[in-house]
Every structure is written in structure tokens, then in C-alpha cells.
Amino acid sequence: MPANCMTGSASSRHARTDPRIKSRWPSRFCWGVHWEIVPVINLLIHTALILIAILSLAACSDQKTKTREDSYYSEPYRPQIHFTPEKGWMNDPNGLVYYKGEYHLFYQYYPDSTVWGPMHWGHAVSTDLVHWKHLPIALFPDSLGYIFSGSAVVDENNTSGFQTGDEKPMVAIFTYHNMQYEKAGRTDRESQGIAYSLDRGRTWTKYSGNPVIKNKGDLNFRDPNVFWYEPGKYWVLALAVGDHVEFYASPDLKNWELTGSFGKGQGSHGGVWECPNLFPMQTPEGEKWVLLQNMDRGAVSGGSGTQYFIGRFNGTTFINENDSSEVLWFDYGADDYAGVTWNHAPDGRSIFIGWMSNWNDYAQKVPTQTWRSAMTVPHELSLKKTDDGYRLFQLPVKELEILRNDTILMNAQIINDSTQFKITSSVQKDIELVFDVSKSTAENFGLILSNSKNEFVKIGFDAAKSEFFIDRIHSGNTGFSPLFAAKHVAPYRPGNKLSIRALVDVSSVEVFVDDGKLAMTEIFFPTEDFNQVRLYSENGNAELSGGVIYGLKPAW
Ligand code: FRU
């Protein structure tokens, strides 16, 4: 407000008692209002102020009584610490790339429905891997097809020639899926295209020379995963082709040459291979390469899932260092699919995010309303040597710890069925438990997430069967698919200690055993929030060495 206005309103306070002031009004009163109506305006202003005060008091008291259902991102089953689209259908994470302080998360997206349809790339960014900001849709389907899964890179050296100003080109490499070709029964329906952004991923231009890799008739020919291969100073692209991965090389992201393939007769082939992700990792014995390989069905817990290979990449192809018949599962739960890692992540980190659902079994039927599906939280991957050789370990990224608030500490104790805990502030929680297995006699022990309606998810170790498991048979709303109410198991032999980390959200749990050596991710839909955590033991004692439950603030 300009200074002369302040003078005007101060004068108005004296207008009734000091007739001399009248003459000054027209020149000093803002907005040119005639003096005779000033008392009326005064009255109006006062009334307005009183009204505003009453309204804001009402708003404050409203806030106090607000429930989770009233605020943003709080519909039934809406995850509080996981990424979900505001509305519509989401599947695979795509184009994970870090640039100028932002982690970009693109994803398979159909905004007009909660079931799969014409695929777009949705877009969100985060500066801390915890809080996500929704951005406008990045890529729309066009005459060449739907925009299927793929990756994104930052073209630091402008090898593509797309750069025009100071900003480095961000290049997305994706699969075009041509529905006309599919309807016509053509097998060459999938090809690879590229698009670029010169404004940090905000707007995109499709390359006029698309497609950059044409299909010679492979029915499944998709999900390009691209990275810069520094030793050869060229781009490498890994592509899922039914039962194997093909590798291509390019100097400029536009011209690609087939260099090798991997996969036939290797690992599991219970379904179609999709969404490969090849990346190097450091170990005390030097660099090793990891190939994450998603498979649309036939995975360890039924339906879709992810296996991985460890070995070498020689610039043209991947060489598995383990026996070809050995199958290494990335996650033994039913709900971690199509996951990939971020390109250019700072400090050499391997940060992974997966789609928290099961494509083959029920993804399009889960009982959420305005949106469908969530991502896992980002996981930090590492390679560690075990008795069986090198294995991938994974844990939630450390950044998530900023969400922790209330804390329940558990001392060393013997667990029996009445050991019950309740974080009252939030449904979402981060649970850490360490059991002394050498002193435990129980046949079966672990934790139970439950509500007052006798619905529960049981997470535990079955010593008799040497299995770790998640049982969601009685987890509430399970009727949407006969495949949902199930107990999933992982072979597991503990040492003297068994550590369990369980990251619980409104409708999911990600479990990490022994510092992430074993991971299990499962979703669930209770008819009332799982507010309670119980530790249990069956047929004997379980010795808890210690534990903690952190309540977690919502990330939205
Ligand atoms: C994996 C997948 C990909 C494909 C995309 C289509 O979930 O089937 O192979 O590109 O989803 O949405």
C-alpha cells in the first residue's frame, strides 16, 4: 500500500470530529472516494474485519478437527510416504535421471482412467527423494504409438546436437507401441524413439527422425535402458527382446548399432523379459556390473517380479559371473516390479525405485478409487560378498529418516503374544527389530500389523521351514482377485542375529531382512488402518535384542 493511502485512512478516523480535515479529503484520500461516504465505508471496513476474524477463527477450529480424509492425499488407501499420481493410472518408473539437484521420476501414465490405456510419461521431481512435486505430463502418445517404458540421460557433451543454449539436453529414450500395428496383427509394433528437453525436463520435443531403432519383427522389443559408457566414450542401450536383452551402441543417441545379446538359457524364463537395467557397482574387488531383469509373470511369488544377474560388461555385451541356472530374485514379495535405477545419481550411488504392484495378477483391480498404484520408496543398492558370493543388498534411502517423529523404544525382552505397541500419531511407521536367534526357541516369530477388526499382515521367520514370509491372507479387502490373499515366502537361513526393518505405509510394507540382504514388498487394503504392531512368537520363545518403532510424518 502506498504511503499516501496510509495518510488517507489515518485521517478518516478523525473525519467526524474535525471538520477542517474535510477539505483535504479529495486530494489525500486514496481511490478518489468522496468524504461524505467515509463513515459508511468505515462501517463496512469494520464489519468486514469482524467477518474476516470470525471466518479465520472458524478455519482454525476446523483445522483442529480435520481428519486424514479431509486433507490432500488422504483418500482411503492413499500412501503417505510413497509416490502416487494425483489421479489416473500409473505403472513403471521411467526416465530416472538426476540433473542440477533434481531427481526426475517419469512414469507410465494414463491420466484419463484408473486402468491401463494410451501410455504417456507422467513426471515428478524431488530434491531429496522424499518429497515429490508433480509436473505436467512430459510425453504424449503420437502417430507412431503409445509411449512405453524407457530411460533418460543428460547429454553433457551434446553428442546429439540438440543443445541450442546453455542448458544441456536431457534426452528420453522410449518405446513406441503402435496400436494400429497391434490390431493388424503385425509383430513389428514396437520401435524405439527419442525426445529431448532443453529446460530441465519441463518441456519436450520429439526427434523428427524417429524411430531411431526399427523393429524387424520381434513381438516384444521394448524398454530401452541407456547410459554413457565412459571407457568406450559412447552410449549403450539395453533392450528387452522377449527372452533376452540386446545391447546397442551409439555415438549420438540417434544412430544405434547392435553389439551383443544376453539371456537365452540364463536365469528364469517364466515370462516375457521387460525393463532391463544395466549399471556398474563398486566392490572391494573392483567394479562389477548388475543387470536387473524384470519378468511379466512366473516370478518367485507369482505374477510379475524382478531377477538380477551379476557379472561384467565388456562394452558390447554382459557376461554373467554366476551359473546360468542360478536365479537371483531382487524381491521375494509380490509387489515390486519394473524397477530401475537413477542415471547420473550423485556420489556414485545406485538408487532404485520400483512399481509397487503385480502386473500379471491384479494391478488393474486393486481397490483404490481416483488413482491406481504407488512406487516403492527409493532404495539404496549395494553389492556385498556373502557365503554364496556377491549379492545385491537394498535398504530405504537414508533421506527418508527426516520423516521420523514419535519413537517407541524396545528393550531386550522375551516375546510372547501380548507384546503389543501402538504409535498413535500415524499409520505409517519405520520398524527396526533385532532378534537373537541363537537364544530363541520359537518355531515361528516376528511381527503383526493389525487393526481392531481382526485384519492383519503377519511378517515373520518360520524356523521349522527356514523361511521368511509375509502373510496377507487376512489383510482385509482381498476379494478383488483370487490371487491376492496369499502368504509369500523366501528361503532364509539366519545367523545368530535376525534383523528386520519394515517400512509400513497405509497400504504397503517393504521388508528388509539382515540389512537388506533379503527384501519383500507387499501391498494390502485393510478396511480400517493398521494402527497396531504386535510382536509374536509361536511354540517357544523369541529373544528380542532390541527394537524401535518410528512414526513417520506424511511426505505429502
Ligand atoms: C512393464 C511394461 C513394459 C511396457 C510398459 C507398458 O510393466 O509392460 O514392458 O513398456 O509396461 O505400459
PDB file of C-alpha atoms in Angstrom, residues 1 97 199 235 239 271 321 409 445 454 508 511 548:
ATOM      1  CA  MET A   1       0.000   0.000   0.000  1.00  0.00           C
ATOM      2  CA  VAL A  97      17.695 -39.176 -14.156  1.00  0.00           C
ATOM      3  CA  ASP A 199      14.666 -26.768 -19.956  1.00  0.00           C
ATOM      4  CA  TRP A 235      26.115 -44.570 -25.362  1.00  0.00           C
ATOM      5  CA  LEU A 239      16.656 -53.575 -24.787  1.00  0.00           C
ATOM      6  CA  GLY A 271       7.552 -64.958 -18.556  1.00  0.00           C
ATOM      7  CA  GLU A 321      29.667 -64.464 -13.359  1.00  0.00           C
ATOM      8  CA  LEU A 409      11.990 -47.919  22.086  1.00  0.00           C
ATOM      9  CA  PHE A 445       8.239 -65.395  15.321  1.00  0.00           C
ATOM     10  CA  ASN A 454      -9.019 -58.722  13.312  1.00  0.00           C
ATOM     11  CA  SER A 508       2.015 -51.415   1.850  1.00  0.00           C
ATOM     12  CA  VAL A 511      10.577 -55.504   4.494  1.00  0.00           C
ATOM     13  CA  VAL A 548      12.437 -49.225  17.760  1.00  0.00           C
TER      14      VAL A 548
END
